[in-house]
Coordinates of C-alpha atoms in Angstrom, one line a residue:
M1 CA 19.6 -4.9 -25.4
D2 CA 19.2 -3.7 -21.8
E3 CA 16.8 -5.6 -19.5
Y4 CA 13.5 -3.8 -18.9
D5 CA 11.8 -3.3 -15.5
E6 CA 9.0 -5.8 -16.1
K7 CA 8.7 -9.4 -14.9
D8 CA 8.1 -10.3 -18.6
P9 CA 10.6 -8.0 -20.3
E10 CA 8.8 -5.8 -22.9
T11 CA 10.1 -4.1 -26.0
F12 CA 8.5 -0.9 -27.3
D13 CA 7.2 -2.9 -30.3
K14 CA 5.2 -5.3 -28.1
L15 CA 3.9 -2.5 -25.9
V16 CA 2.7 -0.6 -29.0
V17 CA 1.1 -3.6 -30.6
D18 CA -0.8 -4.3 -27.3
R19 CA -2.2 -0.8 -27.4
N20 CA -3.8 -1.4 -30.8
V21 CA -1.6 1.0 -32.7
P22 CA -1.9 0.4 -36.5
K23 CA 0.8 -2.0 -37.7
D24 CA 2.1 0.4 -40.3
S25 CA 2.7 3.0 -37.5
V26 CA 4.5 0.7 -35.0
G27 CA 8.0 1.4 -36.3
V28 CA 7.5 5.1 -36.3
F29 CA 5.9 5.1 -32.8
T30 CA 8.7 2.9 -31.5
A31 CA 11.5 5.1 -32.8
R32 CA 9.7 8.2 -31.5
A33 CA 9.4 6.7 -28.0
K34 CA 13.1 5.7 -27.8
E35 CA 14.1 9.0 -29.1
T36 CA 12.1 10.8 -26.4
L37 CA 13.8 8.8 -23.7
T38 CA 17.2 9.5 -25.2
I39 CA 16.6 13.2 -25.4
I40 CA 15.4 13.4 -21.7
L41 CA 18.4 11.4 -20.5
E42 CA 20.8 13.7 -22.4
H43 CA 19.4 17.1 -21.9
L44 CA 17.7 17.0 -18.4
P45 CA 21.1 16.9 -16.6
K46 CA 22.4 19.7 -18.8
A47 CA 19.4 21.9 -17.9
I48 CA 19.9 21.2 -14.2
S49 CA 23.6 22.0 -14.4
R50 CA 22.7 25.3 -16.1
H51 CA 20.1 26.1 -13.4
D52 CA 17.7 26.7 -16.3
L53 CA 14.2 26.0 -15.1
C54 CA 12.2 27.5 -18.0
G55 CA 14.6 27.5 -20.9
R56 CA 13.6 28.5 -24.4
D57 CA 10.8 27.1 -26.5
Y58 CA 12.8 25.7 -29.3
G59 CA 15.5 23.0 -30.1
H60 CA 17.3 21.5 -27.1
S61 CA 17.4 24.7 -25.2
R62 CA 14.3 23.9 -23.1
G63 CA 14.5 24.0 -19.3
V64 CA 14.1 21.5 -16.4
C65 CA 10.3 22.0 -16.4
Y66 CA 9.9 20.8 -20.0
Y67 CA 12.0 17.6 -19.6
L68 CA 10.4 16.7 -16.2
N69 CA 6.9 17.0 -17.7
A70 CA 8.0 14.9 -20.7
L71 CA 9.4 12.2 -18.3
R72 CA 6.3 12.3 -16.2
D73 CA 4.1 11.6 -19.3
Y74 CA 6.5 8.9 -20.5
L75 CA 6.2 7.1 -17.1
I76 CA 2.4 7.6 -16.8
N77 CA 2.1 5.9 -20.2
R78 CA 4.0 2.9 -18.8
F79 CA 6.7 2.9 -21.4
P80 CA 9.6 0.6 -20.2
V81 CA 12.9 2.1 -19.0
P82 CA 16.1 0.1 -19.2
Y83 CA 17.8 -0.5 -15.9
D84 CA 21.0 1.5 -16.9
T85 CA 18.9 4.4 -18.0
K86 CA 16.8 4.2 -14.8
R87 CA 19.9 4.4 -12.6
K88 CA 21.2 7.5 -14.4
L89 CA 17.8 9.2 -14.3
A90 CA 17.3 8.3 -10.7
R91 CA 20.6 9.9 -9.7
T92 CA 19.8 13.0 -11.8
L93 CA 16.4 13.4 -10.3
Y94 CA 17.6 12.8 -6.8
G95 CA 20.3 15.5 -7.3
F96 CA 17.7 18.0 -8.5
I97 CA 15.3 17.2 -5.6
T98 CA 18.0 17.7 -3.0
S99 CA 19.4 20.9 -4.5
E100 CA 18.6 24.5 -3.7
L101 CA 17.4 24.9 -7.3
A102 CA 14.3 22.8 -6.6
T103 CA 13.0 25.3 -4.0
R104 CA 12.8 27.9 -6.7
S105 CA 10.1 25.9 -8.5
I106 CA 7.9 24.1 -6.0
F107 CA 5.8 22.4 -8.6
D108 CA 8.8 21.1 -10.5
L109 CA 10.0 19.7 -7.2
G110 CA 6.7 17.7 -6.9
T111 CA 7.0 16.5 -10.5
A112 CA 10.6 15.3 -9.9
C113 CA 9.5 13.4 -6.8
F114 CA 6.7 11.8 -8.7
C115 CA 9.0 10.6 -11.5
L116 CA 11.6 9.3 -9.1
H117 CA 8.9 7.5 -7.0
K118 CA 7.6 5.8 -10.1
M119 CA 11.1 4.6 -11.1
I120 CA 12.2 3.2 -7.8
R121 CA 9.0 2.0 -6.3
K122 CA 9.6 -1.6 -7.2
K123 CA 12.8 -1.6 -5.2
D124 CA 14.6 -3.5 -8.0
V125 CA 17.1 -0.9 -9.3
K126 CA 20.4 -2.8 -8.6
G127 CA 23.5 -0.8 -8.1
L128 CA 21.7 2.4 -7.0
E129 CA 22.7 4.0 -3.8
L130 CA 21.1 7.3 -2.5
P131 CA 22.7 9.3 0.4
W132 CA 20.1 10.0 3.1
R133 CA 21.4 13.3 4.4
P134 CA 20.6 15.5 1.3
L135 CA 17.0 14.3 1.3
Y136 CA 16.8 14.9 5.1
E137 CA 18.0 18.5 4.6
S138 CA 15.5 19.1 1.8
I139 CA 12.6 18.2 4.1
I140 CA 14.1 20.3 6.9
R141 CA 13.9 23.3 4.6
F142 CA 10.1 23.1 4.8
E143 CA 10.2 22.9 8.6
L144 CA 10.2 26.6 8.9
T145 CA 8.3 29.0 11.2
G146 CA 7.4 32.7 11.1
D147 CA 8.8 34.9 8.4
Q148 CA 10.7 32.0 6.8
S149 CA 7.5 30.1 6.3
K150 CA 5.8 33.1 4.7
R151 CA 8.8 33.5 2.3
V152 CA 8.5 29.9 1.2
N153 CA 4.8 30.4 0.5
V154 CA 5.6 33.4 -1.7
L155 CA 8.0 31.3 -3.7
A156 CA 5.2 28.8 -4.4
N157 CA 2.6 29.7 -7.0
C158 CA 0.0 29.0 -4.3
N159 CA -0.4 27.2 -1.0
E160 CA -1.6 24.1 -2.8
D161 CA 1.7 23.8 -4.7
L162 CA 3.5 23.9 -1.4
K163 CA 1.3 21.1 0.0
Y164 CA 1.9 19.1 -3.1
A165 CA 5.7 19.5 -2.8
K166 CA 5.7 18.6 0.9
S167 CA 3.5 15.5 0.3
S168 CA 5.6 14.4 -2.6
L169 CA 8.8 14.7 -0.6
V170 CA 7.5 12.7 2.3
R171 CA 6.0 10.0 0.1
L172 CA 9.4 9.6 -1.7
V173 CA 11.3 8.9 1.5
P174 CA 9.9 5.3 2.1
K175 CA 11.0 4.3 -1.4
A176 CA 14.4 6.0 -1.3
R177 CA 15.0 4.5 2.1
H178 CA 15.6 1.1 0.5
Y179 CA 18.6 2.6 -1.3
F180 CA 20.3 4.2 1.7
P181 CA 23.8 2.9 2.4
K182 CA 24.3 0.5 5.4
T183 CA 26.0 3.2 7.4
A184 CA 22.8 5.4 7.2
T185 CA 21.2 3.6 10.2
K186 CA 24.0 4.6 12.7
E187 CA 24.2 8.2 11.3
I188 CA 20.4 8.7 11.6
V189 CA 20.3 7.3 15.1
D190 CA 23.3 9.4 16.2
L191 CA 21.6 12.5 14.8
L192 CA 18.0 12.2 15.9
L193 CA 17.6 9.7 18.7
P194 CA 19.4 12.0 21.4
K195 CA 16.8 14.7 20.5
V196 CA 13.8 12.6 21.3
E197 CA 12.7 13.2 24.9
P198 CA 9.3 13.2 26.6
H199 CA 8.2 16.7 25.7
A200 CA 6.2 18.1 22.8
D201 CA 9.1 19.8 21.1
S202 CA 10.6 16.4 20.3
R203 CA 7.7 15.2 18.2
K204 CA 9.3 16.6 15.0
H205 CA 12.5 14.6 15.6
L206 CA 10.4 11.6 16.5
A207 CA 8.5 11.9 13.1
L208 CA 11.8 12.3 11.2
L209 CA 13.3 9.3 12.9
W210 CA 10.3 7.2 12.0
L211 CA 10.3 8.5 8.5
F212 CA 14.0 7.9 7.7
L213 CA 15.1 5.0 9.8
P214 CA 16.0 1.9 7.7
V215 CA 15.1 -1.5 9.3
K216 CA 16.7 -3.9 6.7
H217 CA 20.4 -3.8 7.6
G218 CA 20.6 -6.6 10.1
K219 CA 20.2 -7.2 13.8
E220 CA 23.4 -5.3 14.7
N221 CA 21.9 -2.1 13.3
I222 CA 18.5 -2.7 14.9
D223 CA 20.1 -3.1 18.3
L224 CA 21.4 0.5 17.9
W225 CA 18.0 2.0 18.3
F226 CA 15.3 -0.6 19.2
P227 CA 15.7 -0.7 23.0
K228 CA 15.6 3.1 23.3
M229 CA 12.7 3.3 20.9
M230 CA 10.6 0.8 22.8
E231 CA 11.3 2.8 26.0
I232 CA 10.2 6.0 24.2
S233 CA 7.0 4.3 22.9
E234 CA 5.8 3.8 26.4
W235 CA 5.3 7.5 27.1
V236 CA 4.1 8.5 23.6
T237 CA 0.3 8.3 24.1
D238 CA -1.5 10.2 21.4
S239 CA -3.2 8.2 18.7
V240 CA -1.1 9.7 15.8
S241 CA 2.2 8.9 17.4
F242 CA 0.9 5.4 18.3
S243 CA 0.1 4.8 14.7
M244 CA 3.6 5.9 13.8
W245 CA 5.1 3.4 16.3
L246 CA 3.0 0.5 15.1
K247 CA 4.0 1.2 11.5
L248 CA 7.6 1.1 12.5
W249 CA 7.2 -2.2 14.3
G250 CA 5.2 -3.5 11.3
R251 CA 8.1 -2.6 9.0
L252 CA 10.5 -4.2 11.4
A253 CA 8.5 -7.4 11.5
K254 CA 8.1 -7.6 7.7
H255 CA 11.8 -7.1 6.8
N256 CA 13.2 -9.2 9.6
V257 CA 11.3 -12.4 9.7
G258 CA 13.5 -14.9 11.4
T259 CA 16.2 -12.3 12.1
F260 CA 14.7 -10.3 14.9
D261 CA 12.4 -11.8 17.5
L262 CA 9.5 -9.5 18.6
S263 CA 7.9 -12.1 20.9
P264 CA 8.8 -10.4 24.2
Y265 CA 7.2 -7.2 23.1
L266 CA 4.0 -8.5 21.5
P267 CA 1.9 -8.5 24.8
F268 CA 2.7 -4.8 25.3
L269 CA 1.8 -3.9 21.7
F270 CA -1.5 -5.9 21.8
T271 CA -2.4 -4.2 25.1
R272 CA -1.6 -0.7 23.8
Y273 CA -3.7 -1.4 20.7
L274 CA -6.7 -2.5 22.8
Q275 CA -6.3 0.7 24.9
S276 CA -6.3 2.8 21.7
I277 CA -9.6 1.4 20.3
K278 CA -11.3 1.8 23.7
L279 CA -13.6 -1.2 23.6
G280 CA -15.1 -0.2 26.9
S281 CA -13.4 -2.9 28.9
G282 CA -11.1 -1.6 31.6
N283 CA -9.9 2.0 32.0
P284 CA -9.2 3.8 28.7
N285 CA -5.9 5.6 28.3
K286 CA -6.9 9.2 29.1
A287 CA -3.6 10.6 27.9
S288 CA -4.5 9.5 24.4
Q289 CA -6.6 12.6 24.0
Q290 CA -3.5 14.6 23.6
G291 CA -3.0 15.6 20.0
F292 CA 0.0 15.4 17.7
P293 CA 1.4 19.0 16.9
T294 CA -0.3 20.1 13.7
T295 CA 2.8 21.9 12.5
H296 CA 4.6 18.5 12.1
K297 CA 1.7 16.4 10.9
W298 CA 2.7 16.7 7.2
L299 CA 5.7 14.6 8.1
L300 CA 3.3 11.7 8.7
E301 CA 1.8 11.7 5.2
G302 CA 0.5 8.2 4.5
C303 CA 1.0 6.9 8.0
G304 CA -2.6 5.8 8.4
G305 CA -4.4 4.7 11.5
P306 CA -3.3 2.2 14.0
D307 CA -5.8 -0.5 12.9
G308 CA -4.4 -1.3 9.4
V309 CA -0.9 -1.0 10.7
M310 CA -1.6 -3.4 13.6
S311 CA -2.8 -6.0 11.1
K312 CA 0.6 -5.9 9.3
L313 CA 2.5 -6.4 12.6
V314 CA 0.2 -9.4 13.4
V315 CA 0.5 -11.1 10.0
Y316 CA 4.3 -10.8 9.8
T317 CA 4.7 -12.3 13.3
L318 CA 2.1 -15.0 12.8
H319 CA 4.8 -17.7 12.6
L320 CA 5.6 -17.0 16.3
P321 CA 3.7 -19.0 19.0
R322 CA 3.3 -15.9 21.2
C323 CA 1.6 -14.0 18.4
R324 CA -0.8 -16.9 17.8
A325 CA -1.8 -17.1 21.4
L326 CA -2.3 -13.4 21.6
L327 CA -4.4 -13.3 18.4
A328 CA -6.6 -16.1 19.7
N329 CA -7.2 -14.2 23.0
F330 CA -7.8 -11.0 21.0
A331 CA -10.4 -12.7 18.8
Q332 CA -12.2 -14.2 21.9
L333 CA -12.2 -10.8 23.6
T334 CA -13.6 -8.8 20.7
A335 CA -16.0 -11.4 19.3
T336 CA -19.1 -9.7 20.9
Y337 CA -18.1 -6.3 19.4
F338 CA -18.5 -7.7 15.8
H339 CA -22.1 -8.8 16.6
P340 CA -24.7 -7.0 14.3
S341 CA -26.5 -5.6 17.4
N342 CA -23.5 -3.7 18.5
S343 CA -22.5 -0.2 17.3
G344 CA -20.2 2.5 18.4
R345 CA -16.8 4.1 17.8
H346 CA -15.0 0.8 17.9
L347 CA -16.6 -0.4 14.7
R348 CA -14.4 1.6 12.4
A349 CA -11.2 0.4 14.1
L350 CA -12.3 -3.3 14.1
A351 CA -13.4 -3.1 10.5
Q352 CA -10.0 -1.7 9.4
L353 CA -8.2 -4.3 11.4
L354 CA -10.2 -7.2 9.9
A355 CA -9.7 -5.9 6.3
G356 CA -6.0 -5.4 6.9
L357 CA -5.5 -8.9 8.3
G358 CA -7.0 -10.4 5.1
I359 CA -4.9 -8.1 2.8
Y360 CA -1.6 -8.7 4.5
Y361 CA -2.2 -12.4 5.0
G362 CA -2.9 -12.8 1.3
R363 CA 0.2 -10.7 0.4
R364 CA 2.5 -12.7 2.7
I365 CA 1.3 -16.1 1.4
G366 CA 1.6 -14.8 -2.2
R367 CA 5.2 -13.6 -1.8
E368 CA 6.2 -16.9 -0.1
K369 CA 4.6 -19.0 -2.9
R370 CA 6.3 -16.9 -5.7
G371 CA 9.7 -17.1 -3.9
D372 CA 9.8 -13.3 -3.5
S373 CA 10.4 -13.5 0.3
K374 CA 14.0 -13.0 1.5
Y375 CA 13.8 -15.1 4.6
S376 CA 14.3 -18.8 5.2
S377 CA 11.5 -21.2 4.1
Q378 CA 11.3 -22.5 7.7
Y379 CA 9.4 -19.3 8.6
H380 CA 6.9 -19.6 5.8
L381 CA 3.3 -19.9 6.8
D382 CA 1.9 -23.3 6.0
T383 CA -1.3 -23.1 3.8
K384 CA -2.4 -26.4 5.3
D385 CA -2.4 -24.8 8.8
A386 CA -6.0 -23.6 9.5
F387 CA -5.2 -21.6 12.6
F388 CA -5.7 -18.2 11.1
V389 CA -8.9 -19.1 9.3
D390 CA -10.3 -20.9 12.4
T391 CA -9.5 -17.9 14.5
M392 CA -10.7 -15.0 12.3
L393 CA -13.4 -16.6 10.1
P394 CA -16.1 -16.6 12.9
L395 CA -15.5 -12.8 13.4
A396 CA -15.9 -12.2 9.6
E397 CA -19.1 -14.4 9.4
T398 CA -20.6 -12.2 12.2
A399 CA -19.4 -9.0 10.6
V400 CA -21.1 -9.9 7.3
Y401 CA -24.5 -8.9 8.9
S402 CA -23.4 -5.8 10.7
K403 CA -25.4 -2.6 10.6
S404 CA -22.3 -0.8 9.5
T405 CA -21.8 -0.6 5.7
M406 CA -18.0 -0.2 6.3
M407 CA -18.0 -3.5 8.4
V408 CA -19.7 -5.4 5.6
S409 CA -18.4 -3.9 2.3
S410 CA -14.9 -2.8 3.4
A411 CA -14.0 -5.3 6.0
A412 CA -15.9 -8.6 5.9
S413 CA -16.0 -8.9 2.1
H414 CA -12.3 -7.8 1.7
F415 CA -11.2 -10.3 4.4
L416 CA -13.2 -13.2 2.8
R417 CA -11.9 -12.4 -0.7
N418 CA -8.2 -12.4 0.3
V419 CA -8.4 -15.5 2.5
A420 CA -10.6 -17.3 0.0
N421 CA -7.7 -17.0 -2.6
V422 CA -5.5 -19.0 -0.1
H423 CA -8.1 -21.3 1.5
P424 CA -11.0 -21.5 -1.0
E425 CA -12.2 -24.9 0.3
M426 CA -12.7 -23.5 3.8
I427 CA -14.4 -20.2 2.8
L428 CA -16.4 -20.4 -0.4
P429 CA -18.6 -23.6 -0.1
K430 CA -19.7 -22.6 3.4
M431 CA -20.4 -18.9 2.6
L432 CA -22.3 -19.8 -0.7
Q433 CA -24.5 -22.2 1.3
E434 CA -25.4 -19.3 3.5
W435 CA -25.7 -16.5 1.0
I436 CA -27.8 -18.2 -1.7
P437 CA -30.7 -18.9 0.7
N438 CA -30.3 -15.3 2.0
L439 CA -31.0 -14.0 -1.5
K440 CA -34.3 -15.9 -1.5
N441 CA -35.4 -14.6 1.9
A442 CA -37.3 -11.4 1.1
T443 CA -38.5 -11.0 4.7
Q444 CA -34.9 -10.2 6.0
S445 CA -33.7 -7.4 3.8
H446 CA -30.5 -6.8 5.7
R447 CA -29.4 -10.3 4.9
V448 CA -30.1 -9.8 1.2
M449 CA -28.0 -6.6 1.3
S450 CA -25.2 -8.3 3.1
A451 CA -25.2 -11.3 0.6
L452 CA -25.2 -8.9 -2.4
A453 CA -22.4 -6.8 -1.0
C454 CA -20.2 -9.8 -0.2
L455 CA -20.9 -11.5 -3.6
G456 CA -20.0 -8.1 -5.2
G457 CA -16.6 -8.4 -3.5
L458 CA -16.1 -12.1 -4.1
G459 CA -17.9 -12.6 -7.5
D460 CA -14.8 -13.2 -9.6
T461 CA -13.2 -15.4 -6.9
V462 CA -16.3 -17.6 -6.7
V463 CA -16.2 -18.4 -10.4
D464 CA -12.4 -18.6 -10.8
R465 CA -11.7 -22.2 -11.7
R466 CA -8.1 -22.0 -10.5
V467 CA -9.4 -21.0 -7.0
N468 CA -12.8 -22.7 -6.8
P469 CA -13.3 -25.4 -9.5
S470 CA -17.0 -26.0 -8.5
G471 CA -17.9 -22.4 -8.3
C472 CA -19.7 -22.3 -11.7
L473 CA -22.3 -24.7 -10.3
S474 CA -23.7 -21.8 -8.2
L475 CA -23.5 -19.3 -11.0
E476 CA -27.1 -19.8 -12.3
D477 CA -28.6 -19.5 -8.9
I478 CA -26.7 -16.3 -8.2
L479 CA -27.7 -14.7 -11.5
W480 CA -31.4 -15.4 -11.1
L481 CA -31.7 -14.6 -7.4
G482 CA -29.8 -11.3 -7.8
L483 CA -32.3 -9.9 -10.3
P484 CA -34.8 -8.5 -7.7
G485 CA -31.9 -6.5 -6.3
I486 CA -32.1 -4.1 -9.2
D487 CA -34.6 -1.8 -7.5
P488 CA -35.1 1.8 -8.6
V489 CA -36.4 2.7 -5.2
D490 CA -33.4 1.3 -3.3
F491 CA -30.2 2.9 -4.7
M492 CA -27.7 1.1 -2.4
K493 CA -29.2 -2.3 -3.1
S494 CA -29.1 -1.6 -6.9
V495 CA -25.4 -0.5 -6.7
A496 CA -24.5 -3.7 -4.8
T497 CA -26.4 -5.9 -7.3
M498 CA -24.8 -4.2 -10.4
T499 CA -21.4 -4.5 -8.8
M500 CA -21.9 -8.2 -8.4
Y501 CA -23.1 -8.6 -12.0
T502 CA -20.3 -6.5 -13.4
L503 CA -17.7 -8.7 -11.7
L504 CA -19.4 -11.9 -12.8
F505 CA -19.8 -10.8 -16.4
Y506 CA -16.1 -9.7 -16.5
S507 CA -15.0 -13.0 -15.1
V508 CA -17.2 -15.5 -17.0
P509 CA -16.8 -15.4 -20.9
L510 CA -20.1 -15.0 -22.6
V511 CA -20.4 -17.0 -25.9
D512 CA -23.2 -17.5 -28.4
A513 CA -23.9 -21.2 -28.0
R514 CA -26.3 -21.3 -31.0
G515 CA -23.4 -21.7 -33.4
A516 CA -22.2 -24.9 -31.6
A517 CA -25.8 -26.2 -31.6
R518 CA -26.1 -25.7 -35.4
A519 CA -22.8 -27.5 -35.9
E520 CA -24.0 -30.5 -33.9
R521 CA -27.2 -30.7 -35.9
R522 CA -25.3 -30.6 -39.2
A523 CA -23.0 -33.3 -38.0
A524 CA -26.0 -35.4 -37.1
G525 CA -27.5 -34.8 -40.5
G526 CA -30.5 -32.9 -39.1
G527 CA -30.4 -29.9 -41.5
P528 CA -29.4 -26.2 -40.9

């Protein structure tokens, strides 16, 4: 039997039983699912080769649309796909996406991109290689102007279908990029890098270079483009382009730990980031008001802001002494801006940065513990090293009581939750000693709200014995003290309270202890 794409390989039978299908129907359901996958694998390539989009509504004469929808439903229902079948389907879908046929049905193009994205997103399909040039040319087809653009809009059922197809194509590239051949880096650099110059017309080529450029093929390939790209990043000043650059450097740092040293460039990147969030210290970068051309913004789908991207760069260079020194200086400089009395445009940026640092720190530690990291263990972060917690925890403790809901719910609680899974002994006892008295303090309502919001984020972590063995000792106090938070007059407080209770009740098994008490009385001879 082929191996399936799950860490614990599943058969159709196990999957069906887990979904509470009646036992007498398991065999029929299993056979039907396998038959569906076989039909898709056999007839989808034939429909594509016939250029038959709609087909006929009987037998195996159906068109591409029918089989793509069937495959989409199959994947949404999380049925397992054998690796050999996945490779064949991936090549078939990629051929359809990069063909002229796909432009005749924009919606089918989006469906095919969705299916391929679902199959290759785990980056574990061995033996699969996808040429980059056909996908590049497919995206270029949508980079049209004037009458050409109007013609493409007419081909689409509506403008929303066109947006869906564009978004699906762009989101597919980061996953397909892992399957580009090793020669792709040089070919992409030779094609696009000479077209990137300091003028507005080069933004399209800059976005395409950021989108397609692989960063995993060793230092020799990185040296082909990195010096020139660093030089270009100095004159790119708008916030969208800066986010794009930071994401590229974050990717580079993540996939080249111990291979490529970013230490000499970190001071420049930290300085540029500080300029971008405009804390009010020094002269802000006036050129950052220049916008990215709207006609090319669709190429940056999923790029995000510079704050979450900066956190990825910081975490994956945290093993470098230069990064640690810069992070300590950054924390010292920005400490006052996390204070609850401060407000302004910088709060959103700092909140996203704080949340991102916790998320990526937890992910990196988790991958290293599971053995999923591909770099040497000498570059692993030591969980006994308290530098990261000592540096960032004071900022999170201050942010807990911020006036900004985003800073409390989306930043501080997310940071504390992720870091508490790695360092529970440094986070949970200290925070519980602070939050439980806050729940009793009715005269400081903002502290009650902050405690409820954070307990709503960390509720399951607090009572998880694998993370915090002594957490259940605080459970009774939290449950009793949280009851006044259910207030029909204060909607936000009630939502925070019910979120906390929901997490706690999902995490702690509720049992009827009366049965155990009766059994003890009977054993002692004390009657029923």
